[in-house]
Amino acid sequence: MSEGPSSLYPQEVSLTNCDKEPIHILGKIQSHGYLLACDPASYKITYCSENIDQLFNKNVEEILGSQITDLLTNLTAEILKTVDSSEKMSPEQLHINGVSYLLIAHINEGNLVIEIEPFENPRDPFKYQDQLSEVVAKLNSVTDEQKMCDITADLIKDFFDYDRVMIYRFDENWDGIVVSEAREGHLESWLGLRYPASDIPQQARKLFLRQGVRIIADVKSEPVSIQALSGDECDNPIDLSISETRASSPIHIEYLENMNVGATLTAAIISKGNLWGLIACHHYSPKLVNYYQRQSCKFLTQVFSSQLVLSKANVLLQKVNRAAVLRSKLVEKISKDWNIHKGLTKGEATMLDITEATGAAVMLDDRIATVGKTPSEEEICGLVMLLKQGKEDLIVTANLSERHKVSDSLKFYASGVLCLFLSAAKKNALIWFKPEKIETVTWAGNPEKPVAVDENQRISPRKSFDKWSVEQSGKSDPWYDYEIAAAKALKENISEIILEKYEEVKELNILLRNAYEDLETFSYSVAHDLRAPLRGIDGFAQILKEDYFEQLDDFGKSSIETIINSSVKMNQLIDDILEFSKVSQAAVKKDDFSMAQVVQETVDFLHIEQDFPNTKITIDESMPPAYGDRKMVLQLMQNLLTNALKYTEKERDPLIEIGHTVIDQMDYFFVKDNGIGFDQKHERRIFKLFNRLVGDEYAGSGIGLTISQRIVKKHSGEIKVISEAGKGSTFLFNLG
């Protein structure tokens, strides 16, 4: 004969390993109860509590190995045969030696567990039933969560007469907070106090979730050991997970003694299958609540839990419906104007309204639009870069600084972040922000010191539960399920709109490409076909000038000159159109080349020293090499340099600089002149086909800069100009 759980139970349990303590196989029960366990097939008794001899005129050695029918009446034994493994048997009232007891049986892990505990008949069962109905009616009459908690605490205290009743809610870290209480007037209030998760470790929470309600009748009483039949059973401790009389962990008992608590009743508040919190009842002297009363408490807690779930569901439904209406308005705005930035952040309804956030931003196509109180655009870009490093498309946090090192400014506006990336590339995102919420949190004792060390260096639960206030920073209000659901739904709506518009743009792009190809072919054909008649016009005009010029009057001579000059201009225009068409149709053949060498070739080709002797040109020989289509870049440089020469020719000291600079970590080449310049407001216009800002005093067709822009675009680069009228222009470009 030996104690059952010895092989699995750790030799020493302390605060360092209490979260692993196997509290379901402690091998002991509370002193007010008695326990028998037998094989459900043979009814041979394999376990019994050491105090069982107080009920039966047999000692433990005689009981172990005997039949259950040797102890109980035939009727009771027959009832035990009906016990189902799925739930506990309805209690059977017994009278042993003139005392009333309740027999409660269940099957668990292959054992038929029989518990016997004292029972005192209620004085007036009908009055008890009426009181219970009244309690249920009161619970059903309220919908506000806090009022529900307050009423429940009051009702449980009145009904079961404990000194203190607390509604204890768990947070996301399993720390607990007392959200409501009912107590005797002389007791100090614990309302609002927090308790660290270590006070109720995870295995205890699992048992509460499974059992529903549990009592400790006398904290100071010695638990009773369970004895097992000799043999293999000694190495298989009995599982008391759902036992009514299971003893508590010595660590927990010491914890309660430090609080001067004499007895407890605890009921699990379950919401959607999860442990929402506990109804924790404390009494400062021993108190036994019988099985039926415990079941009443369990029933009331279930009513409270149901009301809690229903209330939350109603609130959630209202918010979900409101968010759906707002999303519909947002989608309508976006679909109408095809402007996602404006549709989400401007107007009466915005993306901010579907959550309880204080700020929101949409990042799309390298542009950010914000609404409400948000970080700066630079901070938002930095935040997105941080968040996109992970694998998730959805990031939800109420404590950003816990995950990432962030600035105080970002933490102020965005301690809480809800971010949804719109695609796998993570370039576009919808983001909501909740600000830092600095608050003072009061703990029951110092949460940093949940243990105490005595003079013998023994670690024990903390002895002080004095209020300990801590300022909590870096956190925001939590993100609720409906907010996350609304954000996900909006993302889907946006994705559908983008996909729909993408298909439209794709179709338009095909039509545009076909039209563009037709236009280029047409331009080339027209330009080519104009050559012959233009050549004829110019030829006959030259003949008239050579053979009949002196015979013509002044008007005739002027007309001949006009025809010849117009032919030259027309011929140049045709050349430019053909060149533009060639550039548009040509494929880019990229390779490394020297930009300085390309510039020098351009200078030599244009005969600058002969044709523009007064113009000074400086070339930065340290320009870095370039990567692109050398032939195209040579043409680009010819166009830009020709432009600079043309518009500086009339200056007293014409100067052209060709060099290299770095802007936003990107290499740019530039051609700078001190020519006539132009108003910066025309910077876009000058790159358009046939657009010129000057009259006929300067030659040109208005195509050169358009060709230059086309060459740069074919390299996926950028070309821009900085200019001021009368002070010159600087053309800058990169090759992507």
XYZ file of C-alpha atoms in Angstrom:
736
model
C 0.000 0.000 0.000
C 1.430 3.395 -1.024
C 0.363 6.882 -2.024
C -0.768 7.012 -5.648
C 0.831 10.067 -7.277
C 4.363 9.651 -6.001
C 5.986 8.785 -9.322
C 4.590 11.712 -11.324
C 4.482 14.419 -8.695
C 7.725 16.465 -8.414
C 9.740 15.843 -5.282
C 9.666 19.533 -4.433
C 7.198 22.152 -5.626
C 8.173 25.813 -5.349
C 7.298 29.153 -6.904
C 9.845 28.422 -9.624
C 7.941 25.413 -10.971
C 4.375 25.863 -9.694
C 3.113 26.521 -13.221
C 4.053 22.898 -13.986
C 2.629 21.478 -10.754
C 0.287 18.536 -11.590
C -2.549 19.782 -9.391
C -4.968 17.214 -10.854
C -2.981 14.311 -9.356
C -2.029 15.651 -5.931
C -3.112 12.412 -4.249
C -5.118 14.226 -1.570
C -8.646 15.431 -0.906
C -10.108 18.064 1.404
C -10.833 16.963 4.955
C -14.621 17.356 4.745
C -14.952 14.680 2.060
C -14.331 10.987 1.501
C -13.214 9.185 -1.636
C -13.435 5.712 -3.124
C -12.403 4.661 -6.615
C -12.927 1.358 -8.330
C -12.660 -0.393 -11.642
C -15.941 0.411 -13.483
C -16.076 -3.128 -14.884
C -15.286 -5.253 -11.827
C -16.166 -2.688 -9.100
C -13.002 -3.645 -7.276
C -11.854 -0.778 -5.054
C -8.403 0.471 -6.105
C -8.161 3.814 -4.266
C -9.588 5.251 -1.072
C -8.968 8.228 1.190
C -7.282 7.574 4.539
C -10.326 8.867 6.448
C -12.724 6.356 4.867
C -12.738 4.298 8.058
C -14.702 7.134 9.714
C -17.711 6.158 7.560
C -17.412 2.394 7.484
C -16.425 -0.074 10.155
C -13.442 -1.205 8.127
C -9.903 0.046 7.907
C -8.155 1.107 4.695
C -6.393 -2.237 4.236
C -9.716 -4.083 4.354
C -11.430 -1.710 1.935
C -8.751 -1.687 -0.783
C -9.275 -4.693 -3.034
C -12.836 -5.343 -1.829
C -16.020 -4.880 -3.869
C -17.923 -1.617 -3.784
C -21.069 -3.614 -2.958
C -19.419 -4.655 0.300
C -19.654 -1.034 1.478
C -22.771 0.359 -0.168
C -26.333 -0.878 -0.341
C -27.399 -2.889 -3.355
C -29.589 -0.014 -4.548
C -26.721 2.452 -4.451
C -24.418 -0.059 -6.120
C -26.961 -0.533 -8.907
C -27.193 3.228 -9.371
C -23.417 3.400 -9.753
C -23.688 1.063 -12.731
C -25.573 3.815 -14.593
C -22.710 6.301 -14.338
C -21.687 7.528 -17.769
C -18.158 8.597 -18.567
C -19.361 11.827 -20.180
C -20.815 13.503 -17.074
C -21.290 13.211 -13.337
C -24.084 11.137 -11.866
C -26.944 12.946 -10.171
C -26.097 12.984 -6.450
C -27.480 10.148 -4.336
C -28.412 10.928 -0.743
C -27.058 8.467 1.838
C -27.546 8.021 5.550
C -24.564 6.556 7.321
C -24.608 6.204 11.085
C -27.558 8.595 11.223
C -25.795 11.355 9.281
C -26.848 12.615 5.822
C -24.334 12.531 3.013
C -24.323 13.069 -0.733
C -22.689 10.500 -2.979
C -21.344 12.013 -6.226
C -19.791 9.738 -8.837
C -18.093 10.134 -12.196
C -15.779 8.183 -14.483
C -12.418 9.717 -15.344
C -9.329 8.159 -16.912
C -10.653 4.618 -16.412
C -11.633 5.045 -12.749
C -15.119 5.193 -11.267
C -14.551 7.954 -8.705
C -17.029 8.062 -5.804
C -17.026 11.073 -3.491
C -19.028 11.399 -0.308
C -19.549 14.714 1.450
C -21.800 15.934 4.309
C -25.230 17.216 3.348
C -27.731 19.317 5.241
C -31.222 19.587 3.779
C -32.288 23.159 3.024
C -34.869 24.440 5.466
C -37.253 25.624 2.769
C -36.446 24.277 -0.729
C -39.344 26.198 -2.323
C -38.121 29.498 -0.907
C -34.628 28.626 -2.159
C -36.078 28.006 -5.622
C -37.936 31.328 -5.557
C -34.758 33.144 -4.555
C -32.885 31.478 -7.402
C -35.580 32.513 -9.902
C -35.444 36.073 -8.600
C -31.671 36.158 -9.058
C -31.991 34.942 -12.655
C -34.663 37.564 -13.375
C -32.417 40.349 -12.079
C -29.507 39.126 -14.184
C -31.695 39.063 -17.281
C -32.882 42.625 -16.671
C -29.564 44.370 -17.383
C -27.516 44.708 -20.560
C -24.632 46.984 -19.533
C -21.522 44.900 -18.817
C -20.404 46.798 -15.703
C -23.919 46.836 -14.214
C -24.159 43.137 -14.954
C -20.937 42.510 -13.018
C -22.073 44.667 -10.084
C -25.482 42.980 -9.826
C -23.913 39.521 -10.090
C -21.447 40.247 -7.282
C -24.260 41.512 -5.028
C -26.561 38.591 -5.819
C -23.892 35.934 -5.272
C -22.973 37.498 -1.925
C -26.590 37.665 -0.777
C -27.305 34.153 -1.976
C -24.248 32.347 -0.559
C -23.260 34.732 2.247
C -19.503 34.928 1.634
C -17.610 37.825 3.231
C -16.243 39.024 -0.107
C -17.353 38.341 -3.694
C -15.252 39.562 -6.626
C -15.763 39.539 -10.377
C -12.260 38.915 -11.652
C -11.500 39.459 -15.358
C -8.428 38.207 -17.226
C -6.586 40.401 -19.720
C -4.671 39.271 -22.806
C -1.641 38.370 -20.633
C -3.783 36.446 -18.099
C -3.204 39.100 -15.471
C -6.428 39.577 -13.512
C -8.306 42.695 -12.452
C -11.152 42.996 -9.952
C -13.866 44.730 -12.001
C -16.622 44.452 -9.384
C -16.990 43.410 -5.749
C -19.493 42.991 -2.918
C -18.051 42.820 0.623
C -18.690 43.215 4.287
C -18.421 46.846 5.362
C -15.351 46.378 7.553
C -13.276 44.872 4.724
C -10.918 46.954 2.601
C -12.000 47.388 -1.011
C -10.039 45.453 -3.629
C -11.934 46.967 -6.552
C -9.600 47.778 -9.443
C -6.670 45.794 -8.054
C -4.652 43.703 -10.468
C -3.085 40.316 -9.854
C -0.248 38.812 -11.913
C -0.906 35.736 -14.066
C 1.324 33.679 -11.763
C -1.361 33.916 -9.033
C -3.587 31.609 -11.103
C -1.224 29.516 -13.269
C -2.268 28.017 -16.588
C -3.028 24.497 -15.309
C -5.397 25.949 -12.693
C -7.163 27.988 -15.378
C -7.624 24.843 -17.469
C -9.233 23.021 -14.535
C -11.566 25.956 -13.827
C -12.600 25.889 -17.479
C -13.307 22.162 -17.247
C -14.922 21.939 -13.805
C -16.881 25.192 -13.687
C -17.157 25.646 -9.914
C -14.953 24.684 -6.988
C -14.695 25.239 -3.231
C -12.054 25.122 -0.538
C -14.090 24.536 2.621
C -11.327 25.066 5.172
C -8.009 26.574 4.126
C -6.267 25.649 7.388
C -7.405 22.017 7.563
C -4.954 19.246 6.732
C -5.727 17.489 3.437
C -6.378 13.744 3.514
C -4.066 11.427 1.565
C -5.357 8.864 -0.916
C -4.118 5.305 -0.620
C -3.804 2.943 -3.570
C -3.983 -0.812 -3.882
C -0.495 -2.305 -4.068
C 0.716 -3.183 -7.546
C 0.742 -1.316 -10.853
C -1.839 1.165 -9.608
C 0.797 2.759 -7.382
C 2.553 4.089 -10.453
C -0.688 5.417 -11.947
C -1.926 8.244 -9.723
C -5.635 8.891 -9.762
C -6.778 11.851 -11.866
C -8.947 14.193 -9.776
C -9.427 16.879 -12.448
C -13.193 17.129 -11.970
C -13.352 15.858 -8.418
C -15.527 17.864 -6.017
C -13.252 17.325 -3.017
C -9.830 17.524 -4.680
C -7.269 19.169 -2.394
C -5.541 22.351 -3.472
C -1.910 22.944 -4.219
C 0.167 23.654 -1.087
C 1.424 26.787 -2.852
C -2.144 28.038 -3.351
C -3.085 27.206 0.239
C -0.106 29.194 1.511
C -1.111 32.061 -0.796
C -4.640 32.081 0.714
C -3.249 31.880 4.254
C -1.114 34.931 3.536
C -4.364 36.715 2.621
C -6.000 35.458 5.869
C -8.694 33.696 3.836
C -10.497 30.792 5.550
C -12.612 29.381 2.700
C -13.261 30.041 -0.991
C -15.754 29.396 -3.744
C -14.671 30.000 -7.328
C -16.803 29.813 -10.482
C -15.552 30.078 -14.057
C -17.001 32.801 -16.290
C -16.827 31.325 -19.782
C -17.338 33.369 -22.934
C -17.345 31.616 -26.314
C -15.503 28.646 -24.863
C -12.749 30.794 -23.336
C -12.116 31.692 -19.710
C -13.241 35.340 -19.482
C -12.755 35.538 -15.724
C -13.810 34.155 -12.351
C -16.357 34.792 -9.643
C -14.063 34.569 -6.623
C -15.705 34.320 -3.188
C -13.652 34.652 0.016
C -14.730 33.860 3.564
C -12.556 34.581 6.561
C -13.535 31.421 8.437
C -14.272 27.832 7.303
C -17.394 27.533 5.148
C -18.827 24.465 3.422
C -21.258 25.082 0.577
C -23.013 21.847 -0.378
C -23.094 20.325 -3.840
C -26.547 21.657 -4.767
C -25.574 25.180 -3.751
C -22.411 24.898 -5.814
C -24.453 23.810 -8.790
C -26.746 26.791 -8.219
C -23.686 29.031 -8.263
C -22.522 27.331 -11.455
C -25.960 27.864 -12.991
C -26.027 31.548 -12.003
C -22.537 31.991 -13.412
C -23.668 30.393 -16.663
C -26.631 32.794 -16.799
C -24.237 35.682 -16.174
C -21.853 34.345 -18.845
C -24.706 33.984 -21.335
C -25.907 37.517 -20.642
C -22.343 38.740 -21.004
C -21.955 37.014 -24.372
C -25.387 38.219 -25.513
C -24.657 41.795 -24.462
C -21.307 41.753 -26.235
C -22.887 40.160 -29.295
C -25.557 42.881 -29.464
C -22.988 45.655 -29.128
C -20.762 43.923 -31.659
C -23.665 43.500 -34.079
C -24.499 47.204 -33.845
C -20.890 48.166 -34.504
C -20.522 45.642 -37.325
C -23.695 46.957 -38.989
C -22.506 50.554 -38.594
C -19.106 49.645 -40.044
C -20.801 47.873 -42.973
C -22.864 50.989 -43.773
C -19.741 53.165 -43.609
C -17.790 50.759 -45.816
C -20.586 50.892 -48.359
C -20.329 54.696 -48.442
C -16.550 54.558 -48.802
C -16.738 52.053 -51.658
C -19.353 54.198 -53.397
C -17.116 57.281 -53.124
C -14.068 55.450 -54.417
C -15.931 53.783 -57.287
C -17.418 57.117 -58.351
C -14.211 59.166 -58.471
C -11.628 56.374 -58.727
C -9.558 58.128 -56.088
C -8.773 55.775 -53.225
C -6.750 58.335 -51.255
C -9.504 60.929 -51.352
C -12.314 58.405 -50.943
C -10.845 56.969 -47.727
C -9.620 60.160 -46.044
C -11.867 63.031 -47.189
C -15.527 63.844 -46.755
C -18.169 63.035 -44.175
C -17.319 59.309 -43.926
C -13.681 58.157 -43.794
C -11.769 54.962 -43.089
C -11.257 56.251 -39.542
C -14.957 55.846 -38.755
C -15.050 52.043 -39.080
C -12.799 51.631 -36.005
C -12.241 53.358 -32.678
C -8.815 54.560 -33.809
C -7.845 58.241 -33.621
C -5.865 58.318 -36.859
C -5.569 56.420 -40.130
C -3.502 56.406 -43.302
C -3.628 54.853 -46.745
C -0.355 54.195 -48.566
C -0.932 53.544 -52.256
C 1.235 54.066 -55.333
C 4.013 55.684 -53.259
C 1.634 58.323 -51.926
C 0.250 58.675 -48.398
C -3.051 60.249 -47.380
C -3.982 60.612 -43.709
C -7.016 61.417 -41.605
C -7.232 62.216 -37.888
C -4.244 62.326 -35.543
C -1.356 60.477 -37.164
C 2.444 60.349 -37.190
C 4.280 62.308 -39.899
C 4.507 60.854 -43.412
C 8.189 60.138 -42.827
C 7.357 58.213 -39.631
C 4.575 56.311 -41.398
C 6.991 55.282 -44.172
C 9.504 54.131 -41.564
C 6.806 52.210 -39.695
C 5.675 50.423 -42.863
C 9.293 49.466 -43.583
C 9.452 47.920 -40.093
C 6.157 46.075 -40.386
C 6.770 44.690 -43.878
C 9.808 42.762 -42.621
C 7.511 40.154 -41.087
C 5.589 37.466 -42.948
C 2.121 38.611 -41.886
C -0.209 40.630 -44.107
C -2.133 41.670 -40.988
C -0.344 43.277 -38.034
C -2.295 44.064 -34.860
C -0.611 45.414 -31.742
C -1.578 47.576 -28.791
C 2.060 47.867 -27.719
C 4.212 48.757 -30.724
C 7.262 49.606 -28.603
C 7.254 46.057 -27.238
C 7.882 44.710 -30.758
C 10.024 47.476 -32.222
C 12.286 50.276 -31.105
C 10.295 53.408 -31.938
C 10.563 57.132 -31.259
C 8.553 58.881 -28.542
C 6.703 60.813 -31.247
C 5.616 57.630 -33.016
C 4.686 56.005 -29.709
C 2.565 59.055 -28.812
C 0.388 58.726 -31.925
C 0.756 55.023 -32.691
C 1.301 52.799 -29.663
C -1.550 50.807 -31.164
C -1.293 49.840 -34.839
C -3.630 47.904 -37.114
C -1.969 47.449 -40.508
C -3.253 45.559 -43.540
C -1.049 45.146 -46.594
C -3.052 45.127 -49.813
C -0.765 42.746 -51.704
C 2.066 40.279 -51.241
C 4.570 42.928 -52.380
C 3.633 44.979 -49.279
C 3.970 48.310 -51.090
C 0.406 49.423 -50.393
C -1.268 49.390 -46.987
C -4.211 50.531 -44.886
C -3.138 51.612 -41.385
C -5.032 52.702 -38.276
C -3.459 54.250 -35.169
C -4.372 54.370 -31.485
C -2.394 56.737 -29.221
C -0.377 55.876 -26.156
C -2.564 55.633 -23.068
C -0.607 56.454 -19.934
C -2.439 55.231 -16.841
C -1.741 54.283 -13.259
C -2.300 50.577 -12.599
C -2.731 49.376 -9.014
C -1.562 45.864 -8.147
C -2.278 43.770 -5.067
C 1.344 43.740 -3.943
C 4.450 44.361 -6.000
C 4.027 42.395 -9.286
C 7.811 42.355 -9.685
C 8.076 40.403 -6.412
C 5.406 37.679 -6.513
C 7.440 35.592 -4.035
C 8.994 36.032 -0.610
C 12.167 34.458 0.821
C 12.128 33.518 4.511
C 15.070 33.259 6.913
C 15.724 29.681 5.779
C 15.960 30.867 2.154
C 12.675 29.137 1.332
C 10.693 30.678 -1.514
C 6.999 31.187 -0.755
C 4.071 33.219 -2.138
C 4.197 36.933 -1.375
C 2.906 37.932 2.037
C 2.110 41.546 1.252
C -0.976 42.498 -0.729
C -0.663 46.216 -0.087
C -1.669 48.358 -3.047
C 1.246 48.924 -5.401
C 0.733 51.598 -8.063
C 2.691 51.541 -11.309
C 2.523 53.988 -14.215
C 1.906 52.041 -17.409
C 3.063 53.560 -20.695
C 3.675 52.468 -24.261
C 0.280 50.793 -24.607
C -2.903 51.851 -26.349
C -6.487 50.736 -25.958
C -6.898 47.208 -27.354
C -8.093 46.416 -30.861
C -11.501 44.759 -30.812
C -12.574 41.896 -33.049
C -15.134 44.024 -34.880
C -12.459 46.619 -35.729
C -10.174 43.968 -37.196
C -13.097 42.405 -39.084
C -14.146 45.811 -40.479
C -10.572 46.574 -41.575
C -10.285 43.179 -43.301
C -13.598 43.725 -45.077
C -12.486 47.182 -46.261
C -9.263 45.678 -47.575
C -11.299 43.158 -49.579
C -13.478 45.966 -50.940
C -10.420 48.001 -51.962
C -8.783 44.950 -53.545
C -11.934 44.244 -55.566
C -12.084 47.853 -56.771
C -8.394 47.817 -57.710
C -8.844 44.506 -59.539
C -11.917 45.813 -61.360
C -10.145 49.018 -62.359
C -7.041 47.044 -63.288
C -9.073 45.048 -65.806
C -10.522 48.290 -67.213
C -7.075 49.883 -67.412
C -5.702 46.706 -68.982
C -8.323 46.858 -71.738
C -7.714 50.576 -72.258
C -3.976 49.970 -72.308
C -4.351 47.408 -75.089
C -6.478 49.850 -77.094
C -4.020 52.662 -76.391
C -1.047 50.528 -77.386
C -2.730 49.596 -80.664
C -3.658 53.222 -81.323
C -0.139 54.322 -80.432
C 1.414 51.777 -82.781
C -0.964 52.891 -85.536
C -0.092 56.527 -84.849
C 3.654 55.869 -84.970
C 3.274 53.906 -88.202
C 1.113 56.697 -89.591
C 3.635 59.357 -88.498
C 6.488 57.473 -90.114
C 4.523 56.913 -93.330
C 3.363 60.516 -93.544
C 6.841 61.861 -92.875
C 8.369 59.488 -95.409
C 5.708 60.176 -98.054
C 6.107 63.952 -97.647
C 9.756 63.740 -98.688
C 9.092 63.426 -102.459
C 6.653 66.366 -102.925
C 8.723 68.515 -100.557
C 11.848 67.704 -102.549
C 9.977 68.777 -105.712
C 8.806 72.054 -104.170
C 12.295 72.871 -102.938
C 13.878 71.897 -106.285
C 11.565 74.047 -108.397
C 11.947 76.958 -105.976
C 15.738 76.720 -106.324
C 15.402 76.695 -110.166
C 13.189 79.787 -110.061
C 15.717 81.524 -107.841
C 18.698 80.634 -110.032
C 17.096 81.376 -113.447
C 14.420 84.005 -112.840
C 15.256 85.682 -109.534
C 16.469 88.978 -111.078
C 13.364 89.247 -113.259
C 11.024 89.150 -110.226
C 9.826 92.162 -108.271
C 10.448 92.433 -104.542
C 7.295 90.514 -103.630
C 8.244 87.669 -105.983
C 11.773 87.500 -104.598
C 10.393 87.441 -101.026
C 7.964 84.675 -101.952
C 10.751 82.513 -103.420
C 12.829 82.958 -100.228
C 9.808 82.082 -98.087
C 9.175 78.885 -100.085
C 12.812 77.794 -99.765
C 13.020 78.613 -96.017
C 9.714 76.861 -95.355
C 10.961 73.804 -97.243
C 14.077 73.713 -95.056
C 11.968 73.967 -91.884
C 9.555 71.350 -93.180
C 12.424 69.034 -94.023
C 13.860 69.484 -90.511
C 10.446 68.794 -88.997
C 10.132 65.582 -91.025
C 13.594 64.541 -89.845
C 12.562 65.161 -86.233
C 9.288 63.224 -86.630
C 11.149 60.292 -88.155
C 13.704 60.437 -85.351
C 10.940 60.499 -82.716
C 9.271 57.516 -84.378
C 12.555 55.595 -84.469
C 13.235 56.272 -80.786
C 9.725 55.174 -79.823
C 9.987 51.893 -81.728
C 13.611 51.058 -80.969
C 14.488 48.439 -78.342
C 16.822 49.474 -75.534
C 20.170 47.651 -75.581
C 21.874 48.359 -72.281
C 25.543 48.117 -71.471
C 28.163 49.905 -69.355
C 29.817 52.929 -70.989
C 31.731 56.107 -70.141
C 29.447 59.147 -69.898
C 32.464 61.478 -70.101
C 33.412 59.891 -73.431
C 29.836 60.266 -74.750
C 29.896 63.968 -73.815
C 33.228 64.504 -75.577
C 31.955 62.760 -78.727
C 28.907 65.027 -78.689
C 31.056 68.157 -78.373
C 33.261 67.033 -81.278
C 30.247 66.104 -83.437
C 28.619 69.519 -83.001
C 31.812 71.423 -84.069
C 31.362 73.764 -81.152
C 34.776 75.404 -81.420
C 34.084 76.398 -85.045
C 30.349 77.176 -84.851
C 30.177 78.578 -81.286
C 33.646 80.024 -80.625
C 32.477 82.307 -77.798
C 30.804 79.523 -75.819
C 32.756 78.089 -72.919
C 32.027 74.432 -72.063
C 33.215 72.719 -68.861
C 33.013 68.933 -68.560
C 33.312 67.014 -65.292
C 35.824 64.320 -66.211
C 35.109 62.445 -62.955
C 31.553 61.567 -63.991
C 30.754 57.949 -63.055
C 30.158 55.379 -65.793
C 26.572 54.895 -66.969
C 24.494 51.838 -67.782
C 22.091 52.108 -70.697
C 21.725 52.227 -74.471
C 24.844 54.185 -75.510
C 23.457 55.180 -78.902
C 20.260 56.570 -77.373
C 22.133 58.400 -74.607
C 24.413 59.956 -77.257
C 21.307 61.313 -79.014
C 19.924 62.509 -75.649
C 23.139 64.398 -74.916
C 23.158 65.907 -78.452
C 19.609 67.213 -77.967
C 20.329 68.746 -74.544
C 23.643 70.283 -75.623
C 22.135 71.633 -78.883
C 19.389 73.213 -76.809
C 21.923 74.822 -74.462
C 24.023 76.146 -77.364
C 20.964 77.602 -79.074
C 19.679 79.517 -76.034
C 23.088 80.831 -74.848
C 24.319 82.004 -78.252
C 23.142 85.597 -77.722
C 24.629 85.884 -74.230
C 27.761 88.009 -73.706
C 29.696 85.164 -72.019
C 27.851 81.946 -72.866
C 28.688 79.135 -70.436
C 27.620 75.480 -70.463
C 28.474 72.996 -67.696
C 28.121 69.227 -68.084
C 28.516 67.125 -64.973
C 27.139 64.802 -62.336
C 25.360 65.136 -58.974
C 23.583 62.918 -56.425
C 19.963 63.565 -55.393
C 18.233 61.280 -52.860
C 21.015 58.704 -53.285
C 20.415 58.616 -57.056
C 23.030 59.558 -59.699
C 21.955 62.414 -61.991
C 23.803 63.799 -65.027
C 23.143 67.428 -65.932
C 23.559 70.033 -68.675
C 23.528 73.557 -67.243
C 23.557 76.838 -69.179
C 23.347 80.569 -68.498
C 20.973 81.217 -71.397
C 17.545 82.829 -71.572
C 15.870 80.342 -69.207
C 12.095 80.294 -68.650
C 9.469 80.463 -65.913
C 9.534 77.258 -63.819
C 5.765 76.916 -64.127
C 6.315 75.726 -67.726
C 8.562 72.799 -66.700
C 6.031 70.171 -67.829
C 4.969 71.973 -70.984
C 8.427 72.082 -72.583
C 8.582 68.269 -72.808
C 5.338 68.044 -74.786
C 5.404 67.419 -78.523
C 5.667 70.580 -80.697
C 5.561 72.850 -77.636
C 7.911 75.847 -77.734
C 8.219 78.793 -75.337
C 10.011 81.036 -77.887
C 9.229 82.489 -81.301
C 10.903 82.100 -84.685
C 14.002 83.975 -83.506
C 15.246 80.589 -82.293
C 15.272 77.653 -84.698
C 13.639 74.363 -83.758
C 10.563 72.164 -84.106
C 9.651 71.511 -80.457
C 10.417 67.795 -80.723
C 13.973 67.588 -79.347
C 13.042 67.640 -75.657
C 10.155 65.227 -76.291
C 12.645 62.784 -77.827
C 14.952 63.306 -74.837
C 12.149 62.523 -72.414
C 11.179 59.428 -74.420
C 14.774 58.116 -74.285
C 14.933 58.594 -70.507
C 11.546 56.922 -69.996
C 12.633 53.928 -72.069
C 15.447 53.560 -69.524
C 12.895 53.785 -66.643
C 14.674 56.951 -65.564
C 13.694 60.534 -64.823
C 14.364 63.861 -66.542
C 13.584 67.231 -65.011
C 14.557 70.865 -65.388
C 15.317 73.744 -63.037
C 15.071 77.139 -64.698
C 14.580 80.849 -64.124
C 13.823 83.419 -66.795
C 16.971 85.346 -67.739
C 19.265 83.162 -65.620
C 19.518 79.905 -67.530
C 18.370 76.300 -67.225
C 19.668 73.030 -65.784
C 18.433 69.757 -67.286
C 18.994 66.714 -65.040
C 18.427 63.066 -65.917
C 19.129 59.579 -64.642
C 18.902 56.226 -66.391
C 16.898 54.346 -63.761
